[in-house]
CSV table of C-alpha atoms and ligand atoms in Angstrom, one decimal:
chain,number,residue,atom,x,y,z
A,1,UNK,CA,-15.7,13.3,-14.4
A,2,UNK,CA,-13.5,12.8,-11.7
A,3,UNK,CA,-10.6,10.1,-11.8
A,4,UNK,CA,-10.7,6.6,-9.4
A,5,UNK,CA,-8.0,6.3,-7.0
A,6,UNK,CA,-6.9,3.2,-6.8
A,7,UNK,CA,-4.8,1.1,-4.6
A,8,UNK,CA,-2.4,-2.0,-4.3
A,9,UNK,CA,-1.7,-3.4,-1.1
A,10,UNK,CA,0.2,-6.5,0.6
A,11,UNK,CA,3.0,-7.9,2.2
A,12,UNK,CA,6.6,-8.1,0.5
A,13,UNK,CA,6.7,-10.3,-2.1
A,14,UNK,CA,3.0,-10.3,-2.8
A,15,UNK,CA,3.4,-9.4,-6.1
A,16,UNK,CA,1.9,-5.3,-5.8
A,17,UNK,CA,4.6,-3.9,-7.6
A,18,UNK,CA,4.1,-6.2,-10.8
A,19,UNK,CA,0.1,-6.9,-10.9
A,20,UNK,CA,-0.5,-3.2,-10.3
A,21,UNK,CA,1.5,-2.0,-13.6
A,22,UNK,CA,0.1,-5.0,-15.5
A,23,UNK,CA,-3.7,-3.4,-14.2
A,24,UNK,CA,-2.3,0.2,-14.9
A,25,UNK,CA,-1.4,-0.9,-18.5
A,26,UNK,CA,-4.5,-2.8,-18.9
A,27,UNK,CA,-6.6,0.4,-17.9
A,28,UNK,CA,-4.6,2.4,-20.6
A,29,UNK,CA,-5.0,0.1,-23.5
A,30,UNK,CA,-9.1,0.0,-22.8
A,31,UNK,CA,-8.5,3.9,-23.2
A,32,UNK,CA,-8.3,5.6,-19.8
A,33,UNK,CA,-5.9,8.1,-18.9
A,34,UNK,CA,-3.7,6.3,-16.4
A,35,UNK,CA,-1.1,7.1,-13.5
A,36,UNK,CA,0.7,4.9,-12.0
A,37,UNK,CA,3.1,5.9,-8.7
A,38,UNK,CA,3.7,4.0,-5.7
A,39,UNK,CA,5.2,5.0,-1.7
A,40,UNK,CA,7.2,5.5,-0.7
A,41,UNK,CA,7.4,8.2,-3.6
A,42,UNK,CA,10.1,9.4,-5.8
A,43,UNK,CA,11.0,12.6,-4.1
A,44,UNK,CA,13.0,13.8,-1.6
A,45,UNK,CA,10.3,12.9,1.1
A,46,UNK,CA,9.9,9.5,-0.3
A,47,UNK,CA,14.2,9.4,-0.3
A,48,UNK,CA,13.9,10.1,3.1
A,49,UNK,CA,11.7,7.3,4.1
A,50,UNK,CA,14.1,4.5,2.4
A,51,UNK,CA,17.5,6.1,4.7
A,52,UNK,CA,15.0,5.5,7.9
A,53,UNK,CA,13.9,2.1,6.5
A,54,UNK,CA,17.3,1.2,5.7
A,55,UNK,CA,19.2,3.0,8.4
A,56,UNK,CA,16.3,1.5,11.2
A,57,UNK,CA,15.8,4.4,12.4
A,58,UNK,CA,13.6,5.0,15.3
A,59,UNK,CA,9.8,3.7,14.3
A,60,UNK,CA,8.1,6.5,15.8
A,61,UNK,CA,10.2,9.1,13.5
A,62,UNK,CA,10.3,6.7,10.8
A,63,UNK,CA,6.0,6.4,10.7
A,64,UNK,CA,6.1,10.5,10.7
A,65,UNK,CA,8.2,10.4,7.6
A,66,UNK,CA,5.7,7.7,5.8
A,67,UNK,CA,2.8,10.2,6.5
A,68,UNK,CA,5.0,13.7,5.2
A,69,UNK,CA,5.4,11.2,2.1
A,70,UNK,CA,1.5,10.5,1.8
A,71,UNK,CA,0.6,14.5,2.5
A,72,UNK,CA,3.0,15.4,-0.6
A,73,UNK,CA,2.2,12.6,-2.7
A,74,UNK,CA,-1.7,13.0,-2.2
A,75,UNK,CA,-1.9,16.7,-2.5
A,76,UNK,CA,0.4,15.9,-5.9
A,77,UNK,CA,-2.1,13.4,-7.6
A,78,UNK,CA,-5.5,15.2,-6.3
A,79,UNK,CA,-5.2,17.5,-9.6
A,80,UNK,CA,-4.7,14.5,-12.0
A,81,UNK,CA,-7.8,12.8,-10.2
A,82,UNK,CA,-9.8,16.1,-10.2
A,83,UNK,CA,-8.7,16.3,-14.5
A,84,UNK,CA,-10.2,12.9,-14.8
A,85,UNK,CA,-7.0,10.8,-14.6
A,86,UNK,CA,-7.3,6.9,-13.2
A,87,UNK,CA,-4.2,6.8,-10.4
A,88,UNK,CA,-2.9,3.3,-9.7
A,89,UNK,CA,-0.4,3.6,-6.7
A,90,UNK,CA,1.2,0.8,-5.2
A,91,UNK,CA,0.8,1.0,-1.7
A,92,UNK,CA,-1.3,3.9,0.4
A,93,UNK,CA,-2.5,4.5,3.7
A,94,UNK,CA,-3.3,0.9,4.7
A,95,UNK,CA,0.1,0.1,4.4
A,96,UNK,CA,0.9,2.5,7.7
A,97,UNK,CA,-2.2,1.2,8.8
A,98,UNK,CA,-1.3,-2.6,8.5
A,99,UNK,CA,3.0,-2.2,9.0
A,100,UNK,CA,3.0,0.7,11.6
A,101,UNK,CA,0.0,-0.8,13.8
A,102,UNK,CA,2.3,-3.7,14.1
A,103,UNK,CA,5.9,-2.3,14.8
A,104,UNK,CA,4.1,-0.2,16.9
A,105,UNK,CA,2.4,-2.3,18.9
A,106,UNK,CA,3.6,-2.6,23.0
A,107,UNK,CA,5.4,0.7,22.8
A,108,UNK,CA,3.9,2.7,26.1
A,109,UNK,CA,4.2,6.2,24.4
A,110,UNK,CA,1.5,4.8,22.2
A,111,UNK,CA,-0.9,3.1,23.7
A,112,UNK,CA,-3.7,3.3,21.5
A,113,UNK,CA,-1.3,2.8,17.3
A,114,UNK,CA,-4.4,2.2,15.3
A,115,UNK,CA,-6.2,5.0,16.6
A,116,UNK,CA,-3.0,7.7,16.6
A,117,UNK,CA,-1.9,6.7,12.9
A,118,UNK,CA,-5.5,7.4,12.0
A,119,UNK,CA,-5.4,10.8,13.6
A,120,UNK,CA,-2.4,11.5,11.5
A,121,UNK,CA,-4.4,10.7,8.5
A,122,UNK,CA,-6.8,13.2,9.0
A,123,UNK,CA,-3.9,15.4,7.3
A,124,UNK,CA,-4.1,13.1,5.0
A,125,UNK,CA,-6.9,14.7,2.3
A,126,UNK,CA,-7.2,11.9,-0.3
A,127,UNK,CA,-8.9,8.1,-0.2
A,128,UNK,CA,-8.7,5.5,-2.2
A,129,UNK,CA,-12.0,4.9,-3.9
A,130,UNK,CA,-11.0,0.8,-4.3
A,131,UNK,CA,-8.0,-1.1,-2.2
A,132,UNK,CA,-7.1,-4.3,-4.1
A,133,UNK,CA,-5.4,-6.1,-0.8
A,134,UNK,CA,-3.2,-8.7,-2.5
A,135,UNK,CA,-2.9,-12.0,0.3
A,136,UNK,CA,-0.2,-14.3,0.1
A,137,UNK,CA,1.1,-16.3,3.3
A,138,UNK,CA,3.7,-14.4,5.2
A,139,UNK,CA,6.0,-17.3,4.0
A,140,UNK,CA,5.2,-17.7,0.1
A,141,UNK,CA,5.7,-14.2,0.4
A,142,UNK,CA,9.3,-13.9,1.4
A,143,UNK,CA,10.4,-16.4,-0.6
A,144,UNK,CA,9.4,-14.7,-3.8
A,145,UNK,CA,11.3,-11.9,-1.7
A,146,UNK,CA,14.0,-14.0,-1.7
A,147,UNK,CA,14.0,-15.4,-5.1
A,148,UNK,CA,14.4,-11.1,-6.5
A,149,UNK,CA,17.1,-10.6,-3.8
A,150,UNK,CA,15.1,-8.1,-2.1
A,151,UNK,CA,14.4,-8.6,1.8
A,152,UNK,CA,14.9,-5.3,4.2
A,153,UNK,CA,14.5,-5.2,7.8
A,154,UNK,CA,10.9,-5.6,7.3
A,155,UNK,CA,10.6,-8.9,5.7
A,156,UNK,CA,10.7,-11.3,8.5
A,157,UNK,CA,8.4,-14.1,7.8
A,158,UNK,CA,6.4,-14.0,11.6
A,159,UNK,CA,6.3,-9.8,11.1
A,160,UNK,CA,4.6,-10.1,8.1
A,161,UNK,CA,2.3,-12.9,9.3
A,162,UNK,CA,1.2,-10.5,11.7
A,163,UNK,CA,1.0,-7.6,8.9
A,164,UNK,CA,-1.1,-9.9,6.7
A,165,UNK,CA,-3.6,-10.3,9.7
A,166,UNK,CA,-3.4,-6.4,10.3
A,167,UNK,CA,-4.4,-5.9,6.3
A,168,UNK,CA,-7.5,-9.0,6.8
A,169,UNK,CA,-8.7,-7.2,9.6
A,170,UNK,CA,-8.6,-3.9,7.9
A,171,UNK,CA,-10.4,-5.5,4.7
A,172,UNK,CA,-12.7,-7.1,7.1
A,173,UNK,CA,-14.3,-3.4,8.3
A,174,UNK,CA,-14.2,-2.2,5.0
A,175,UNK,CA,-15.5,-4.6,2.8
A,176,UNK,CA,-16.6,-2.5,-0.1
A,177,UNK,CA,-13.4,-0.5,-0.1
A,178,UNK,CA,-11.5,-2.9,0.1
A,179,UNK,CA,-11.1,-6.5,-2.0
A,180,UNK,CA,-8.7,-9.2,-0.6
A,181,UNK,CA,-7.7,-10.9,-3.9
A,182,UNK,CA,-5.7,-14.3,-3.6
A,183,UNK,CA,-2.2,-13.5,-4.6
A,184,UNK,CA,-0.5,-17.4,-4.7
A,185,UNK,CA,-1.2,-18.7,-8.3
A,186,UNK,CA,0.2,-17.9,-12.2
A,187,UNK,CA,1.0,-14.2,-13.1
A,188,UNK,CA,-1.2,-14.0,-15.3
A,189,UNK,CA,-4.7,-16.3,-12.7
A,190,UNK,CA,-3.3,-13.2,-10.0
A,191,UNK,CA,-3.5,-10.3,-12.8
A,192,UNK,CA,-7.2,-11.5,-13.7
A,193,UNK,CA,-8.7,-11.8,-10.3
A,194,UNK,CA,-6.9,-8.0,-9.6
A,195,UNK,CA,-8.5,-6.7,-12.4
A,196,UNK,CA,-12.0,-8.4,-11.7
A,197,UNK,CA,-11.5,-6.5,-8.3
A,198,UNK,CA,-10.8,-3.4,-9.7
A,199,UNK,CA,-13.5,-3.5,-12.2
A,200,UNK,CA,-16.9,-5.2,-10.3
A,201,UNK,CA,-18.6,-2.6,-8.1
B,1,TMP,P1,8.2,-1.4,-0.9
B,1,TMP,O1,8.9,-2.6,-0.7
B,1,TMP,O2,6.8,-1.6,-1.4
B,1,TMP,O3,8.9,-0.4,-1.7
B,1,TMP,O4,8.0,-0.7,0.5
B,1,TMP,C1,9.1,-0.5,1.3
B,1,TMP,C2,8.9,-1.0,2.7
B,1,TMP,O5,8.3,0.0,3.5
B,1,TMP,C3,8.1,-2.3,2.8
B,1,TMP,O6,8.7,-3.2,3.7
B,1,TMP,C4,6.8,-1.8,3.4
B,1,TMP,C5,7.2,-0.6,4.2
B,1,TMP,N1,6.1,0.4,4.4
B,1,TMP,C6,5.6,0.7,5.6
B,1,TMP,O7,6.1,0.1,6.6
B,1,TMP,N2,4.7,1.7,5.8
B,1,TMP,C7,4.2,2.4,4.7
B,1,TMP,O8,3.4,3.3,4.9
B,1,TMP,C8,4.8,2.1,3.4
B,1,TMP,C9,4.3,2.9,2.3
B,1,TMP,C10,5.7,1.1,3.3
């Protein structure tokens, strides 16, 4: 049977990173045959996506380089999910979706973000079959940013407000694909609701 591809999403400092392992090992120890990866990926595309991040470089170029990284990384996990593996990956698609729709927005040579970044997707081959959106205020966020010392040119606390309304309005048109679990809370309150969206149907 084929694997389920699923994904963690959020702002900085949501708390992906940690809940989706925690899931990942969860998923293992019930038995399944588990992946976990995350994007930007661990390979020279993914590499080249932290020097734009880091280095600011131009958004348009820098939004080309996050889809390259997704075209690799999904045509590299499409044989684990066809073998029957479970893939947990921290951040996908909706993360352009949500982070490029808003740096994006206003520029005149893209008049129309949301509907260009999903034309670039159709290159894009794989879906996730559930999206665990993980919603923390832009502020909560940053300060658990804060608090692990890492904040990049991204993590600006009215930016991310407006991300986090990009990822509710995405949940909001998908709401069987995608779950918006509360994210403020204990480790392990946060973990439990996560895993009650991963599992109910
Ligand atoms: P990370 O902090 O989860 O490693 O992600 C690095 C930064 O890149 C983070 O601020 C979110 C941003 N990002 C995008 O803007 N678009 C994307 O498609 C991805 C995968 C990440």
């Amino acid at each position: 049977m084929r694997g389920r591809f699923i994904v963690f999403e959020g702002i900085d400092g949501s708390g992906k990173s940690t809940v989706s392992r925690r899931v990942a090992g969860h998923l293992a120890e019930r038995g399944e045959d588990v992946h976990w990866t995350m994007e930007p990926t661990d390979t020279a595309a993914g590499r080249a996506v932290r020097a734009a991040i880091e280095g600011r470089h131009e958004p348009v170029s820098t939004t080309l380089l996050f889809v390259a990284d997704r075209i690799q990384h999904a045509h590299a996990l499409e044989s684990r999910l066809a073998d029957g593996q479970t893939v947990v990956c921290d951040r996908y698609l909706h993360s352009t979706l949500a982070y490029q729709g808003v740096t994006l927005a206003g520029r005149p040579d893209v008049p129309d973000p949301t509907a260009w970044l999903r034309d670039l997707h159709a290159h894009v081959a794989l879906r996730p079959d559930r999206v665990v959106l993980l919603d923390l205020p832009a502020e909560a966020a940053l300060a658990r940013a804060e608090a692990r010392g890492a904040t990049d040119p991204f993590e600006k606390v009215d930016f991310l407000e407006r991300v986090r309304a990009a990822y509710l309005d995405l949940a909001a048109a998908e709401p069987e694909r995608i779950r918006v679990v509360d994210a403020a809370g204990t480790p392990d309150a946060v973990f439990a609701r996560a895993l009650d969206a991963v599992d109910r149907a």
